[in-house]
PDB file of C-alpha atoms in Angstrom:
ATOM      1  CA  MET A   1      16.634   9.750  11.449  1.00 47.00           C
ATOM      2  CA  ALA A   2      16.266  12.341   8.530  1.00 50.00           C
ATOM      3  CA  GLY A   3      18.780  15.021   8.714  1.00 45.00           C
ATOM      4  CA  ASP A   4      18.253  16.755   5.563  1.00 47.00           C
ATOM      5  CA  THR A   5      16.236  20.382   5.338  1.00 43.00           C
ATOM      6  CA  THR A   6      15.568  20.159   1.898  1.00 46.00           C
ATOM      7  CA  THR A   7      11.970  22.358   1.238  1.00 45.00           C
ATOM      8  CA  VAL A   8       9.839  19.871  -0.678  1.00 52.00           C
ATOM      9  CA  THR A   9       6.088  20.039  -1.847  1.00 60.00           C
ATOM     10  CA  GLY A  10       4.031  17.911  -4.193  1.00 77.00           C
ATOM     11  CA  THR A  11       2.520  14.587  -4.461  1.00 85.00           C
ATOM     12  CA  LEU A  12       3.239  11.538  -2.059  1.00 88.00           C
ATOM     13  CA  GLN A  13       5.296   9.760  -4.298  1.00 87.00           C
ATOM     14  CA  GLU A  14       7.837  13.222  -4.706  1.00 87.00           C
ATOM     15  CA  VAL A  15       7.408  13.423  -1.184  1.00 90.00           C
ATOM     16  CA  ALA A  16       8.628   9.983  -0.088  1.00 89.00           C
ATOM     17  CA  THR A  17      10.998   9.598  -2.603  1.00 87.00           C
ATOM     18  CA  THR A  18      12.500  13.249  -1.109  1.00 89.00           C
ATOM     19  CA  TYR A  19      12.520  11.649   2.205  1.00 90.00           C
ATOM     20  CA  LEU A  20      14.184   8.303   1.466  1.00 89.00           C
ATOM     21  CA  ALA A  21      16.384   9.791  -0.388  1.00 86.00           C
ATOM     22  CA  SER A  22      17.600  11.694   3.021  1.00 88.00           C
ATOM     23  CA  LEU A  23      18.104   8.233   4.993  1.00 88.00           C
ATOM     24  CA  LYS A  24      21.302   6.722   6.180  1.00 84.00           C
ATOM     25  CA  THR A  25      21.792   3.802   3.265  1.00 79.00           C
ATOM     26  CA  ALA A  26      21.165   1.171   6.168  1.00 79.00           C
ATOM     27  CA  VAL A  27      17.923   3.214   7.814  1.00 85.00           C
ATOM     28  CA  ARG A  28      16.670   3.349   4.441  1.00 86.00           C
ATOM     29  CA  GLN A  29      16.777  -0.201   3.251  1.00 82.00           C
ATOM     30  CA  ASP A  30      14.652  -0.817   5.848  1.00 85.00           C
ATOM     31  CA  ALA A  31      12.202   1.921   6.125  1.00 88.00           C
ATOM     32  CA  GLN A  32      11.453   2.334   1.895  1.00 88.00           C
ATOM     33  CA  PRO A  33       9.616  -0.834   1.850  1.00 86.00           C
ATOM     34  CA  GLU A  34       7.234   0.135   4.336  1.00 88.00           C
ATOM     35  CA  VAL A  35       6.857   4.081   3.107  1.00 90.00           C
ATOM     36  CA  LEU A  36       6.770   3.003  -0.241  1.00 88.00           C
ATOM     37  CA  LYS A  37       3.861   0.963   0.388  1.00 86.00           C
ATOM     38  CA  PHE A  38       1.703   3.620   2.491  1.00 88.00           C
ATOM     39  CA  VAL A  39       2.472   5.679  -0.964  1.00 88.00           C
ATOM     40  CA  ARG A  40       1.147   2.770  -2.719  1.00 84.00           C
ATOM     41  CA  TRP A  41      -1.607   2.585  -0.466  1.00 82.00           C
ATOM     42  CA  ALA A  42      -3.019   6.026  -0.066  1.00 83.00           C
ATOM     43  CA  GLY A  43      -2.421   6.630  -4.033  1.00 82.00           C
ATOM     44  CA  PRO A  44       0.777   7.994  -5.721  1.00 82.00           C
ATOM     45  CA  ASP A  45      -0.247  11.074  -6.693  1.00 84.00           C
ATOM     46  CA  ARG A  46      -2.298  12.156  -3.977  1.00 85.00           C
ATOM     47  CA  GLU A  47      -0.932  15.697  -2.643  1.00 87.00           C
ATOM     48  CA  LEU A  48       0.162  14.945   0.796  1.00 86.00           C
ATOM     49  CA  SER A  49      -1.618  18.602   2.250  1.00 83.00           C
ATOM     50  CA  ASN A  50      -4.561  17.012   1.520  1.00 82.00           C
ATOM     51  CA  MET A  51      -4.194  13.823   3.815  1.00 84.00           C
ATOM     52  CA  ARG A  52      -6.185  13.997   7.120  1.00 84.00           C
ATOM     53  CA  GLY A  53      -5.935  11.793  10.182  1.00 84.00           C
ATOM     54  CA  HIS A  54      -8.535   9.381   9.634  1.00 82.00           C
ATOM     55  CA  ASP A  55      -6.911   8.357   6.362  1.00 81.00           C
ATOM     56  CA  VAL A  56      -3.607   7.293   7.927  1.00 86.00           C
ATOM     57  CA  ALA A  57      -6.266   5.668  10.973  1.00 84.00           C
ATOM     58  CA  GLN A  58      -7.682   3.160   7.938  1.00 81.00           C
ATOM     59  CA  TYR A  59      -4.326   2.540   7.442  1.00 82.00           C
ATOM     60  CA  ALA A  60      -3.480   0.808  10.481  1.00 78.00           C
ATOM     61  CA  GLU A  61      -5.517  -2.115   9.221  1.00 73.00           C
ATOM     62  CA  ASN A  62      -2.773  -3.088   7.203  1.00 69.00           C
ATOM     63  CA  PHE A  63      -0.898  -4.411  10.338  1.00 65.00           C
ATOM     64  CA  PRO A  64      -3.692  -6.982  11.998  1.00 59.00           C
ATOM     65  CA  PRO A  65      -2.650  -8.483  15.612  1.00 54.00           C
ATOM     66  CA  THR A  66      -1.466 -11.436  14.140  1.00 52.00           C
ATOM     67  CA  VAL A  67       1.439  -9.448  11.903  1.00 55.00           C
ATOM     68  CA  SER A  68       4.676  -9.266  14.789  1.00 58.00           C
ATOM     69  CA  ASP A  69       6.356  -6.723  13.439  1.00 72.00           C
ATOM     70  CA  ALA A  70       3.431  -4.719  13.039  1.00 77.00           C
ATOM     71  CA  ALA A  71       4.904  -2.274  15.568  1.00 80.00           C
ATOM     72  CA  LYS A  72       7.896  -1.774  13.726  1.00 82.00           C
ATOM     73  CA  ARG A  73       6.588  -1.582  10.275  1.00 84.00           C
ATOM     74  CA  ALA A  74       4.466   0.907  11.090  1.00 87.00           C
ATOM     75  CA  ASP A  75       7.323   3.085  13.093  1.00 91.00           C
ATOM     76  CA  PHE A  76       8.480   3.781   9.310  1.00 91.00           C
ATOM     77  CA  VAL A  77       5.773   5.147   8.420  1.00 92.00           C
ATOM     78  CA  ARG A  78       4.880   7.543  11.896  1.00 92.00           C
ATOM     79  CA  ALA A  79       8.918   8.583  11.004  1.00 94.00           C
ATOM     80  CA  PHE A  80       7.797   9.532   7.824  1.00 94.00           C
ATOM     81  CA  LEU A  81       5.361  11.380   8.714  1.00 94.00           C
ATOM     82  CA  LYS A  82       6.657  13.211  11.761  1.00 93.00           C
ATOM     83  CA  TRP A  83       9.530  14.418   8.728  1.00 94.00           C
ATOM     84  CA  ALA A  84       7.252  15.942   6.843  1.00 91.00           C
ATOM     85  CA  LYS A  85       4.956  17.524   9.474  1.00 90.00           C
ATOM     86  CA  ASP A  86       9.092  18.883  10.808  1.00 90.00           C
ATOM     87  CA  ARG A  87       8.900  20.438   7.009  1.00 89.00           C
ATOM     88  CA  GLY A  88       5.535  22.252   7.546  1.00 88.00           C
ATOM     89  CA  LEU A  89       3.998  19.806   4.724  1.00 88.00           C
ATOM     90  CA  THR A  90       1.011  18.481   6.957  1.00 88.00           C
ATOM     91  CA  THR A  91      -0.612  20.966   9.435  1.00 88.00           C
ATOM     92  CA  GLU A  92      -0.182  18.385  12.177  1.00 89.00           C
ATOM     93  CA  ASN A  93       1.994  14.903  12.623  1.00 92.00           C
ATOM     94  CA  LEU A  94      -0.252  12.539  10.972  1.00 90.00           C
ATOM     95  CA  GLY A  95       1.529   9.528  12.122  1.00 89.00           C
ATOM     96  CA  THR A  96      -0.088   9.619  15.512  1.00 90.00           C
ATOM     97  CA  HIS A  97      -3.122   8.548  13.938  1.00 87.00           C
ATOM     98  CA  LEU A  98      -1.520   5.489  12.972  1.00 86.00           C
ATOM     99  CA  ARG A  99      -2.264   3.143  16.259  1.00 82.00           C
ATOM    100  CA  VAL A 100      -1.437  -0.951  15.309  1.00 76.00           C
ATOM    101  CA  ARG A 101      -2.939  -3.126  17.641  1.00 69.00           C
ATOM    102  CA  LYS A 102      -1.783  -5.239  20.197  1.00 65.00           C
ATOM    103  CA  ALA A 103      -1.717  -8.765  19.753  1.00 55.00           C
ATOM    104  CA  SER A 104      -2.605 -10.584  22.804  1.00 53.00           C
ATOM    105  CA  LYS A 105      -0.229 -13.448  24.243  1.00 51.00           C
ATOM    106  CA  SER A 106      -2.511 -16.849  23.275  1.00 50.00           C
ATOM    107  CA  SER A 107      -3.252 -15.100  19.993  1.00 49.00           C
ATOM    108  CA  ALA A 108       0.652 -14.223  19.019  1.00 47.00           C
ATOM    109  CA  ASN A 109       2.150 -17.951  20.050  1.00 51.00           C
ATOM    110  CA  ALA A 110      -1.219 -19.101  17.600  1.00 46.00           C
ATOM    111  CA  GLN A 111      -0.357 -17.148  14.701  1.00 48.00           C
ATOM    112  CA  ARG A 112       3.560 -17.194  15.311  1.00 47.00           C
ATOM    113  CA  ASP A 113       4.208 -20.101  12.725  1.00 46.00           C
ATOM    114  CA  GLU A 114       0.395 -19.815  10.996  1.00 55.00           C
ATOM    115  CA  VAL A 115       1.126 -18.199   7.291  1.00 58.00           C
ATOM    116  CA  GLN A 116      -1.368 -15.713   6.787  1.00 73.00           C
ATOM    117  CA  PRO A 117      -2.685 -16.545   2.754  1.00 79.00           C
ATOM    118  CA  ILE A 118      -2.750 -13.501   0.469  1.00 82.00           C
ATOM    119  CA  TYR A 119      -5.548 -14.366  -1.275  1.00 82.00           C
ATOM    120  CA  LEU A 120      -5.100 -12.972  -5.549  1.00 85.00           C
ATOM    121  CA  THR A 121      -7.655 -13.304  -8.684  1.00 84.00           C
ATOM    122  CA  LYS A 122      -5.706 -15.285 -11.294  1.00 84.00           C
ATOM    123  CA  GLU A 123      -5.488 -11.854 -12.959  1.00 84.00           C
ATOM    124  CA  GLY A 124      -4.194 -10.151 -10.411  1.00 85.00           C
ATOM    125  CA  HIS A 125      -0.925 -12.744  -9.802  1.00 88.00           C
ATOM    126  CA  ASP A 126      -0.080 -13.140 -13.577  1.00 89.00           C
ATOM    127  CA  ALA A 127      -0.281  -9.269 -13.126  1.00 88.00           C
ATOM    128  CA  LEU A 128       2.591  -9.547 -10.119  1.00 90.00           C
ATOM    129  CA  VAL A 129       4.594 -12.323 -12.255  1.00 92.00           C
ATOM    130  CA  GLN A 130       5.078 -10.541 -15.154  1.00 92.00           C
ATOM    131  CA  GLU A 131       5.896  -6.900 -13.203  1.00 91.00           C
ATOM    132  CA  LEU A 132       8.551  -8.956 -10.674  1.00 92.00           C
ATOM    133  CA  ASP A 133       9.872 -10.387 -13.936  1.00 93.00           C
ATOM    134  CA  ALA A 134      10.336  -6.622 -15.380  1.00 94.00           C
ATOM    135  CA  LEU A 135      11.599  -5.659 -12.528  1.00 93.00           C
ATOM    136  CA  LYS A 136      14.106  -8.263 -12.247  1.00 93.00           C
ATOM    137  CA  GLN A 137      15.326  -6.935 -16.197  1.00 93.00           C
ATOM    138  CA  ARG A 138      16.290  -3.977 -14.936  1.00 91.00           C
ATOM    139  CA  ARG A 139      18.519  -4.692 -12.289  1.00 90.00           C
ATOM    140  CA  PRO A 140      21.786  -4.803 -15.024  1.00 90.00           C
ATOM    141  CA  GLU A 141      20.514  -1.699 -16.204  1.00 91.00           C
ATOM    142  CA  ILE A 142      20.357   0.407 -12.900  1.00 88.00           C
ATOM    143  CA  GLN A 143      23.419  -1.649 -12.187  1.00 87.00           C
ATOM    144  CA  ALA A 144      25.252   0.005 -15.151  1.00 87.00           C
ATOM    145  CA  ASP A 145      23.792   3.015 -14.222  1.00 84.00           C
ATOM    146  CA  LEU A 146      25.463   2.547 -10.751  1.00 82.00           C
ATOM    147  CA  ALA A 147      29.333   2.205 -12.014  1.00 83.00           C
ATOM    148  CA  ARG A 148      29.127   5.046 -14.537  1.00 82.00           C
ATOM    149  CA  ALA A 149      27.932   7.204 -11.570  1.00 78.00           C
ATOM    150  CA  MET A 150      30.657   5.659  -8.872  1.00 76.00           C
ATOM    151  CA  ALA A 151      33.341   6.672 -11.555  1.00 76.00           C
ATOM    152  CA  ASP A 152      33.411  10.100 -10.631  1.00 67.00           C
ATOM    153  CA  LYS A 153      35.406   9.862  -7.038  1.00 62.00           C
ATOM    154  CA  ASP A 154      33.887  12.794  -5.664  1.00 57.00           C
ATOM    155  CA  PHE A 155      31.046  11.373  -3.982  1.00 53.00           C
ATOM    156  CA  ARG A 156      29.647  14.510  -1.900  1.00 59.00           C
ATOM    157  CA  GLU A 157      27.555  16.601  -4.662  1.00 62.00           C
ATOM    158  CA  ASN A 158      27.407  13.158  -6.509  1.00 59.00           C
ATOM    159  CA  ALA A 159      23.561  13.543  -8.254  1.00 72.00           C
ATOM    160  CA  PRO A 160      23.894  10.863 -10.278  1.00 77.00           C
ATOM    161  CA  LEU A 161      25.320   8.246  -7.668  1.00 75.00           C
ATOM    162  CA  ASP A 162      22.311   9.896  -5.319  1.00 76.00           C
ATOM    163  CA  ALA A 163      19.689   8.924  -8.147  1.00 81.00           C
ATOM    164  CA  ALA A 164      20.970   5.813  -9.502  1.00 81.00           C
ATOM    165  CA  ARG A 165      21.216   4.359  -5.848  1.00 81.00           C
ATOM    166  CA  ASN A 166      17.514   5.492  -4.725  1.00 82.00           C
ATOM    167  CA  GLU A 167      16.102   3.850  -7.999  1.00 85.00           C
ATOM    168  CA  GLN A 168      17.928   0.987  -6.966  1.00 84.00           C
ATOM    169  CA  GLY A 169      16.720   0.966  -3.118  1.00 84.00           C
ATOM    170  CA  HIS A 170      12.100   1.563  -5.306  1.00 85.00           C
ATOM    171  CA  LEU A 171      13.117  -1.727  -7.178  1.00 87.00           C
ATOM    172  CA  GLU A 172      14.660  -3.824  -4.888  1.00 87.00           C
ATOM    173  CA  ALA A 173      11.918  -3.100  -2.684  1.00 86.00           C
ATOM    174  CA  ARG A 174       9.137  -3.650  -4.881  1.00 87.00           C
ATOM    175  CA  ILE A 175      11.052  -7.285  -5.421  1.00 90.00           C
ATOM    176  CA  ARG A 176      10.932  -7.802  -1.839  1.00 87.00           C
ATOM    177  CA  GLU A 177       7.147  -6.972  -1.751  1.00 85.00           C
ATOM    178  CA  ILE A 178       6.070  -9.152  -4.781  1.00 89.00           C
ATOM    179  CA  ASP A 179       7.877 -11.902  -3.702  1.00 87.00           C
ATOM    180  CA  GLY A 180       6.459 -11.858  -0.525  1.00 85.00           C
ATOM    181  CA  THR A 181       2.858 -11.124  -1.784  1.00 86.00           C
ATOM    182  CA  LEU A 182       3.217 -14.543  -4.255  1.00 89.00           C
ATOM    183  CA  ARG A 183       5.509 -16.550  -1.833  1.00 87.00           C
ATOM    184  CA  HIS A 184       1.646 -16.091   0.917  1.00 85.00           C
ATOM    185  CA  ALA A 185      -0.826 -16.200  -2.472  1.00 85.00           C
ATOM    186  CA  VAL A 186      -3.848 -18.641  -3.118  1.00 84.00           C
ATOM    187  CA  VAL A 187      -5.394 -17.971  -6.496  1.00 84.00           C
ATOM    188  CA  LEU A 188      -8.950 -17.507  -6.752  1.00 79.00           C
ATOM    189  CA  ASP A 189      -9.701 -19.731 -10.035  1.00 66.00           C
ATOM    190  CA  GLY A 190     -13.104 -18.132 -11.657  1.00 56.00           C
ATOM    191  CA  GLY A 191     -14.000 -16.082  -9.184  1.00 53.00           C
ATOM    192  CA  ALA A 192     -14.397 -16.005  -4.695  1.00 52.00           C
ATOM    193  CA  GLU A 193     -12.630 -18.495  -2.203  1.00 52.00           C
ATOM    194  CA  HIS A 194     -16.236 -18.230  -0.610  1.00 54.00           C
ATOM    195  CA  PRO A 195     -19.096 -18.189  -3.531  1.00 52.00           C
ATOM    196  CA  GLY A 196     -22.442 -17.239  -2.542  1.00 59.00           C
ATOM    197  CA  ASP A 197     -24.301 -13.881  -1.252  1.00 72.00           C
ATOM    198  CA  ILE A 198     -21.677 -12.682   0.833  1.00 86.00           C
ATOM    199  CA  ALA A 199     -18.433 -10.080  -0.831  1.00 90.00           C
ATOM    200  CA  GLN A 200     -15.655 -11.372  -0.952  1.00 87.00           C
ATOM    201  CA  ILE A 201     -11.987 -11.074  -2.932  1.00 87.00           C
ATOM    202  CA  GLY A 202     -13.259 -11.987  -6.499  1.00 86.00           C
ATOM    203  CA  HIS A 203     -16.727 -11.065  -6.229  1.00 90.00           C
ATOM    204  CA  VAL A 204     -18.307  -8.476  -8.341  1.00 91.00           C
ATOM    205  CA  VAL A 205     -19.685  -5.944  -6.926  1.00 94.00           C
ATOM    206  CA  THR A 206     -22.817  -3.931  -7.827  1.00 95.00           C
ATOM    207  CA  ILE A 207     -23.430  -0.967  -5.821  1.00 96.00           C
ATOM    208  CA  LYS A 208     -25.881   1.689  -5.431  1.00 96.00           C
ATOM    209  CA  ASP A 209     -25.105   4.997  -4.725  1.00 94.00           C
ATOM    210  CA  LEU A 210     -28.528   6.233  -2.130  1.00 95.00           C
ATOM    211  CA  ARG A 211     -27.107   9.864  -2.434  1.00 92.00           C
ATOM    212  CA  THR A 212     -27.143  10.330  -6.982  1.00 92.00           C
ATOM    213  CA  GLY A 213     -29.098   6.429  -7.601  1.00 93.00           C
ATOM    214  CA  SER A 214     -26.191   5.522  -9.800  1.00 94.00           C
ATOM    215  CA  SER A 215     -25.286   2.188 -10.006  1.00 95.00           C
ATOM    216  CA  LYS A 216     -21.692   0.923 -10.298  1.00 93.00           C
ATOM    217  CA  SER A 217     -19.995  -2.744 -10.535  1.00 93.00           C
ATOM    218  CA  TYR A 218     -16.097  -3.502  -9.170  1.00 92.00           C
ATOM    219  CA  THR A 219     -14.171  -6.214  -8.437  1.00 90.00           C
ATOM    220  CA  LEU A 220     -12.828  -7.029  -4.989  1.00 89.00           C
ATOM    221  CA  VAL A 221      -9.044  -7.509  -4.985  1.00 88.00           C
ATOM    222  CA  ASN A 222      -6.408  -7.325  -2.560  1.00 84.00           C
ATOM    223  CA  PRO A 223      -4.821  -4.209  -2.259  1.00 81.00           C
ATOM    224  CA  ASP A 224      -1.839  -5.764  -4.149  1.00 74.00           C
ATOM    225  CA  GLU A 225      -3.018  -5.889  -7.096  1.00 73.00           C
ATOM    226  CA  VAL A 226      -5.398  -2.820  -7.908  1.00 62.00           C
ATOM    227  CA  ARG A 227      -3.320  -1.775 -10.035  1.00 59.00           C
ATOM    228  CA  SER A 228      -3.103  -4.908 -12.618  1.00 48.00           C
ATOM    229  CA  GLY A 229      -6.657  -3.653 -14.050  1.00 55.00           C
ATOM    230  CA  GLN A 230      -9.572  -1.062 -14.213  1.00 71.00           C
ATOM    231  CA  GLY A 231     -13.123  -1.817 -12.488  1.00 84.00           C
ATOM    232  CA  LYS A 232     -11.127  -3.547  -8.918  1.00 87.00           C
ATOM    233  CA  ILE A 233     -11.312  -1.958  -6.003  1.00 89.00           C
ATOM    234  CA  SER A 234      -8.822  -2.895  -3.167  1.00 87.00           C
ATOM    235  CA  ILE A 235     -11.093  -4.094   0.225  1.00 88.00           C
ATOM    236  CA  ALA A 236      -8.758  -1.561   1.902  1.00 84.00           C
ATOM    237  CA  SER A 237     -10.326   0.998  -0.067  1.00 87.00           C
ATOM    238  CA  PRO A 238     -13.215   2.944   1.661  1.00 89.00           C
ATOM    239  CA  VAL A 239     -16.299   1.181  -0.680  1.00 92.00           C
ATOM    240  CA  GLY A 240     -14.069  -2.194  -0.550  1.00 90.00           C
ATOM    241  CA  LYS A 241     -14.141  -2.386   3.149  1.00 90.00           C
ATOM    242  CA  ALA A 242     -17.755  -1.006   3.185  1.00 93.00           C
ATOM    243  CA  VAL A 243     -18.981  -3.941   1.638  1.00 94.00           C
ATOM    244  CA  TYR A 244     -16.741  -6.243   2.016  1.00 90.00           C
ATOM    245  CA  GLN A 245     -18.092  -9.553   3.957  1.00 89.00           C
ATOM    246  CA  HIS A 246     -21.768  -8.099   3.677  1.00 92.00           C
ATOM    247  CA  HIS A 247     -24.580  -9.475   2.113  1.00 91.00           C
ATOM    248  CA  ALA A 248     -26.623  -8.561  -1.045  1.00 90.00           C
ATOM    249  CA  GLY A 249     -29.322  -6.230  -0.308  1.00 91.00           C
ATOM    250  CA  GLU A 250     -27.624  -4.747   2.450  1.00 93.00           C
ATOM    251  CA  GLU A 251     -26.987  -0.318   3.062  1.00 95.00           C
ATOM    252  CA  VAL A 252     -23.504  -0.014   4.264  1.00 95.00           C
ATOM    253  CA  GLU A 253     -22.165   3.400   5.267  1.00 94.00           C
ATOM    254  CA  VAL A 254     -18.497   4.226   3.168  1.00 92.00           C
ATOM    255  CA  GLU A 255     -15.839   6.204   5.561  1.00 89.00           C
ATOM    256  CA  ALA A 256     -14.463   8.617   2.468  1.00 84.00           C
ATOM    257  CA  PRO A 257     -12.405  10.900   2.514  1.00 80.00           C
ATOM    258  CA  SER A 258     -14.891  13.828   1.087  1.00 81.00           C
ATOM    259  CA  GLY A 259     -17.346  12.764   3.688  1.00 86.00           C
ATOM    260  CA  THR A 260     -19.460   9.695   4.924  1.00 91.00           C
ATOM    261  CA  PHE A 261     -22.479   7.876   2.151  1.00 94.00           C
ATOM    262  CA  ARG A 262     -24.793   4.859   2.033  1.00 95.00           C
ATOM    263  CA  VAL A 263     -24.314   2.355  -0.629  1.00 96.00           C
ATOM    264  CA  ARG A 264     -27.025  -0.386  -0.879  1.00 96.00           C
ATOM    265  CA  ILE A 265     -25.424  -3.473  -2.183  1.00 95.00           C
ATOM    266  CA  GLU A 266     -27.630  -4.212  -5.593  1.00 94.00           C
ATOM    267  CA  ALA A 267     -25.432  -7.418  -6.533  1.00 92.00           C
ATOM    268  CA  ILE A 268     -22.931  -9.617  -6.206  1.00 91.00           C
ATOM    269  CA  ALA A 269     -21.418 -12.249  -8.545  1.00 88.00           C
ATOM    270  CA  SER A 270     -18.023 -14.235  -9.314  1.00 80.00           C
ATOM    271  CA  ALA A 271     -15.756 -12.673 -11.698  1.00 68.00           C
TER     272      ALA A 271
END
């Protein structure tokens, strides 16, 4: 799928950009949203060489059995990770750790027409709306860049054209992703949908690290809004996943890339 043999090292974002640029246009349009979603989840500034199999295995939770095209979407991420292994960027093919659970026939039929809600805090929803507006305003600028680059009739080694096409692909992929999120968004106005002592999206959770005795408070958010401000953690992150849907007073294990440790949920409050 990707025939380029360019040697590249660096962050996940840099490696993914090189990989996507090596794909044919039709393939890139399909692969780009899923590869970039993986990059955002793992951390754009993270060194790919530092990723391990258990990190990728955790990403499989982004593809629950109710998602009808989960296997196809995961294949795009696997192809990216295999490409990285083939170029010596990782010591193993991390894509083999991305295993998607299959839905039973009864589950697939029951969920086929059901729209799964995406819970967002009001702040996170507003931030996505603003980002979407800003991205759409950039379309004319990128179109102008493409027009200028295409004025050079020699397309064989046209670096400006390749860069403009790549930037356009990133832009449109993000626009489609935000559009999809907002279409299914349920805004949690003033806190979580399920108030009480169970940690849910929109709750402020205070946890105590039992190794150090230090305490921190975080707002639990959907993975799509972790960039909207500080003090937020995604429910797909190691800490967020560990405390999500647990009660105040419980001790839970956090499986982080640096190792496993225990925390106690000290308090749960509305945002």
